Amino acid sequence: MEEIALDRDDITALSSDVRVMILKALDSRPMTVSELADRLGLAKSTVHQHLAVLASADLVAHASARKWRDYTLTEKGRRILHPGRDHRITIILGTSLVAVTAGALCVTSFLRGFAVQGGSVVREPLLLYAGEALLGVTVVLWYLAMRCRRRTTPIPA
């Protein structure tokens, strides 16, 4: 697991309960200052000041593609909130590698068939079903890995 080095700005930013609540609120989805103020029951100016401190510590970033600024967690902010989440992608991709290998072997065994006495070839349909199921599991695991990766990559400012 990659270590997170915290400097004085990070510790200052994390020392406020309000700023920690803002980080936790932004963990669910990007939000505007108004949405954060309503959710936390604070004034917009107060939330804006706390967001400035978090942004200077590189824990949040804003995307102003629309009329309103959406604030979101940076990768550093996500790693502070979820330090073990980076290993999930590795586990999912490793499992998908095993599933795709087993699925390919099952489908290949079905296509080759089994030689029986008399020289005929028998194909067991159960191998085809198992291979297709394992390949389907692989696709689902790749989808989950992409979703985890999207959650851990920051939105550019």
GROMACS .gro file of C-alpha atoms in nm:
model
  157
    1MET     CA    1   0.000   0.000   0.000
    2GLU     CA    2   0.128   0.345  -0.091
    3GLU     CA    3   0.200   0.566   0.207
    4ILE     CA    4   0.046   0.909   0.232
    5ALA     CA    5   0.284   1.181   0.346
    6LEU     CA    6   0.107   1.457   0.536
    7ASP     CA    7   0.263   1.801   0.565
    8ARG     CA    8   0.167   2.095   0.786
    9ASP     CA    9  -0.105   2.214   0.544
   10ASP     CA   10  -0.265   1.869   0.538
   11ILE     CA   11  -0.271   1.843   0.915
   12THR     CA   12  -0.413   2.195   0.941
   13ALA     CA   13  -0.682   2.108   0.688
   14LEU     CA   14  -0.773   1.784   0.867
   15SER     CA   15  -0.775   1.938   1.215
   16SER     CA   16  -1.121   2.089   1.170
   17ASP     CA   17  -1.430   1.874   1.219
   18VAL     CA   18  -1.618   2.079   0.959
   19ARG     CA   19  -1.351   2.016   0.695
   20VAL     CA   20  -1.356   1.644   0.771
   21MET     CA   21  -1.736   1.648   0.730
   22ILE     CA   22  -1.691   1.826   0.396
   23LEU     CA   23  -1.447   1.557   0.281
   24LYS     CA   24  -1.691   1.284   0.382
   25ALA     CA   25  -1.977   1.460   0.203
   26LEU     CA   26  -1.771   1.494  -0.115
   27ASP     CA   27  -1.686   1.124  -0.098
   28SER     CA   28  -2.037   1.037  -0.214
   29ARG     CA   29  -2.047   1.271  -0.517
   30PRO     CA   30  -1.925   1.611  -0.640
   31MET     CA   31  -2.117   1.901  -0.483
   32THR     CA   32  -2.145   2.277  -0.509
   33VAL     CA   33  -2.091   2.518  -0.220
   34SER     CA   34  -2.469   2.558  -0.184
   35GLU     CA   35  -2.526   2.183  -0.168
   36LEU     CA   36  -2.255   2.142   0.094
   37ALA     CA   37  -2.391   2.433   0.298
   38ASP     CA   38  -2.742   2.285   0.293
   39ARG     CA   39  -2.619   1.936   0.377
   40LEU     CA   40  -2.401   2.052   0.667
   41GLY     CA   41  -2.629   2.330   0.789
   42LEU     CA   42  -2.362   2.600   0.755
   43ALA     CA   43  -2.340   2.937   0.582
   44LYS     CA   44  -2.210   2.937   0.224
   45SER     CA   45  -1.927   3.174   0.316
   46THR     CA   46  -1.813   2.938   0.592
   47VAL     CA   47  -1.817   2.639   0.358
   48HIS     CA   48  -1.631   2.842   0.094
   49GLN     CA   49  -1.355   2.931   0.343
   50HIS     CA   50  -1.319   2.568   0.450
   51LEU     CA   51  -1.306   2.457   0.085
   52ALA     CA   52  -1.027   2.708   0.022
   53VAL     CA   53  -0.821   2.551   0.302
   54LEU     CA   54  -0.890   2.201   0.168
   55ALA     CA   55  -0.801   2.310  -0.187
   56SER     CA   56  -0.472   2.464  -0.072
   57ALA     CA   57  -0.386   2.129   0.089
   58ASP     CA   58  -0.477   1.956  -0.243
   59LEU     CA   59  -0.752   1.750  -0.080
   60VAL     CA   60  -1.035   1.888  -0.296
   61ALA     CA   61  -1.050   2.032  -0.647
   62HIS     CA   62  -1.317   2.215  -0.838
   63ALA     CA   63  -1.442   2.177  -1.191
   64SER     CA   64  -1.611   2.486  -1.331
   65ALA     CA   65  -1.744   2.338  -1.653
   66ARG     CA   66  -2.091   2.466  -1.580
   67LYS     CA   67  -2.239   2.776  -1.424
   68TRP     CA   68  -2.167   2.635  -1.076
   69ARG     CA   69  -1.841   2.502  -0.942
   70ASP     CA   70  -1.854   2.137  -0.848
   71TYR     CA   71  -1.607   2.043  -0.577
   72THR     CA   72  -1.473   1.689  -0.569
   73LEU     CA   73  -1.210   1.492  -0.381
   74THR     CA   74  -0.864   1.465  -0.527
   75GLU     CA   75  -0.678   1.136  -0.531
   76LYS     CA   76  -0.496   1.243  -0.217
   77GLY     CA   77  -0.827   1.316  -0.042
   78ARG     CA   78  -0.965   0.976  -0.143
   79ARG     CA   79  -0.655   0.796  -0.018
   80ILE     CA   80  -0.690   0.968   0.318
   81LEU     CA   81  -1.056   0.866   0.350
   82HIS     CA   82  -1.006   0.514   0.206
   83PRO     CA   83  -0.646   0.402   0.255
   84GLY     CA   84  -0.707   0.037   0.155
   85ARG     CA   85  -0.912   0.095  -0.159
   86ASP     CA   86  -0.613   0.073  -0.396
   87HIS     CA   87  -0.580  -0.301  -0.335
   88ARG     CA   88  -0.933  -0.374  -0.456
   89ILE     CA   89  -0.841  -0.311  -0.819
   90THR     CA   90  -0.545  -0.549  -0.795
   91ILE     CA   91  -0.759  -0.822  -0.640
   92ILE     CA   92  -1.036  -0.776  -0.898
   93LEU     CA   93  -0.794  -0.784  -1.192
   94GLY     CA   94  -0.613  -1.091  -1.053
   95THR     CA   95  -0.941  -1.275  -1.010
   96SER     CA   96  -1.050  -1.179  -1.361
   97LEU     CA   97  -0.723  -1.316  -1.501
   98VAL     CA   98  -0.793  -1.652  -1.335
   99ALA     CA   99  -1.154  -1.647  -1.460
  100VAL     CA  100  -1.060  -1.566  -1.822
  101THR     CA  101  -0.793  -1.839  -1.823
  102ALA     CA  102  -1.031  -2.100  -1.681
  103GLY     CA  103  -1.307  -1.990  -1.919
  104ALA     CA  104  -1.078  -2.013  -2.222
  105LEU     CA  105  -0.962  -2.360  -2.115
  106CYS     CA  106  -1.320  -2.480  -2.075
  107VAL     CA  107  -1.426  -2.349  -2.417
  108THR     CA  108  -1.111  -2.493  -2.579
  109SER     CA  109  -1.176  -2.832  -2.416
  110PHE     CA  110  -1.532  -2.826  -2.547
  111LEU     CA  111  -1.418  -2.741  -2.901
  112ARG     CA  112  -1.151  -3.012  -2.904
  113GLY     CA  113  -1.378  -3.271  -2.749
  114PHE     CA  114  -1.276  -3.599  -2.593
  115ALA     CA  115  -1.166  -3.896  -2.799
  116VAL     CA  116  -1.346  -4.218  -2.711
  117GLN     CA  117  -1.302  -4.575  -2.830
  118GLY     CA  118  -1.371  -4.606  -3.198
  119GLY     CA  119  -1.208  -4.272  -3.285
  120SER     CA  120  -1.516  -4.053  -3.241
  121VAL     CA  121  -1.504  -3.721  -3.058
  122VAL     CA  122  -1.751  -3.638  -2.782
  123ARG     CA  123  -1.813  -3.278  -2.682
  124GLU     CA  124  -1.939  -3.216  -2.330
  125PRO     CA  125  -2.179  -2.915  -2.333
  126LEU     CA  126  -2.120  -2.856  -1.961
  127LEU     CA  127  -1.768  -2.736  -2.048
  128LEU     CA  128  -1.912  -2.480  -2.290
  129TYR     CA  129  -2.161  -2.353  -2.031
  130ALA     CA  130  -1.891  -2.328  -1.764
  131GLY     CA  131  -1.656  -2.148  -2.005
  132GLU     CA  132  -1.922  -1.899  -2.108
  133ALA     CA  133  -2.011  -1.835  -1.743
  134LEU     CA  134  -1.647  -1.776  -1.650
  135LEU     CA  135  -1.598  -1.540  -1.943
  136GLY     CA  136  -1.913  -1.354  -1.836
  137VAL     CA  137  -1.774  -1.325  -1.482
  138THR     CA  138  -1.456  -1.183  -1.634
  139VAL     CA  139  -1.651  -0.908  -1.812
  140VAL     CA  140  -1.831  -0.818  -1.488
  141LEU     CA  141  -1.502  -0.807  -1.296
  142TRP     CA  142  -1.346  -0.578  -1.558
  143TYR     CA  143  -1.648  -0.349  -1.529
  144LEU     CA  144  -1.609  -0.338  -1.149
  145ALA     CA  145  -1.237  -0.262  -1.185
  146MET     CA  146  -1.315   0.028  -1.418
  147ARG     CA  147  -1.571   0.165  -1.172
  148CYS     CA  148  -1.318   0.143  -0.888
  149ARG     CA  149  -1.058   0.312  -1.106
  150ARG     CA  150  -1.295   0.596  -1.197
  151ARG     CA  151  -1.369   0.655  -0.831
  152THR     CA  152  -1.001   0.679  -0.746
  153THR     CA  153  -0.897   0.912  -1.030
  154PRO     CA  154  -0.946   1.282  -0.967
  155ILE     CA  155  -1.146   1.508  -1.194
  156PRO     CA  156  -0.910   1.760  -1.357
  157ALA     CA  157  -0.947   2.118  -1.239
   0.00000   0.00000   0.00000
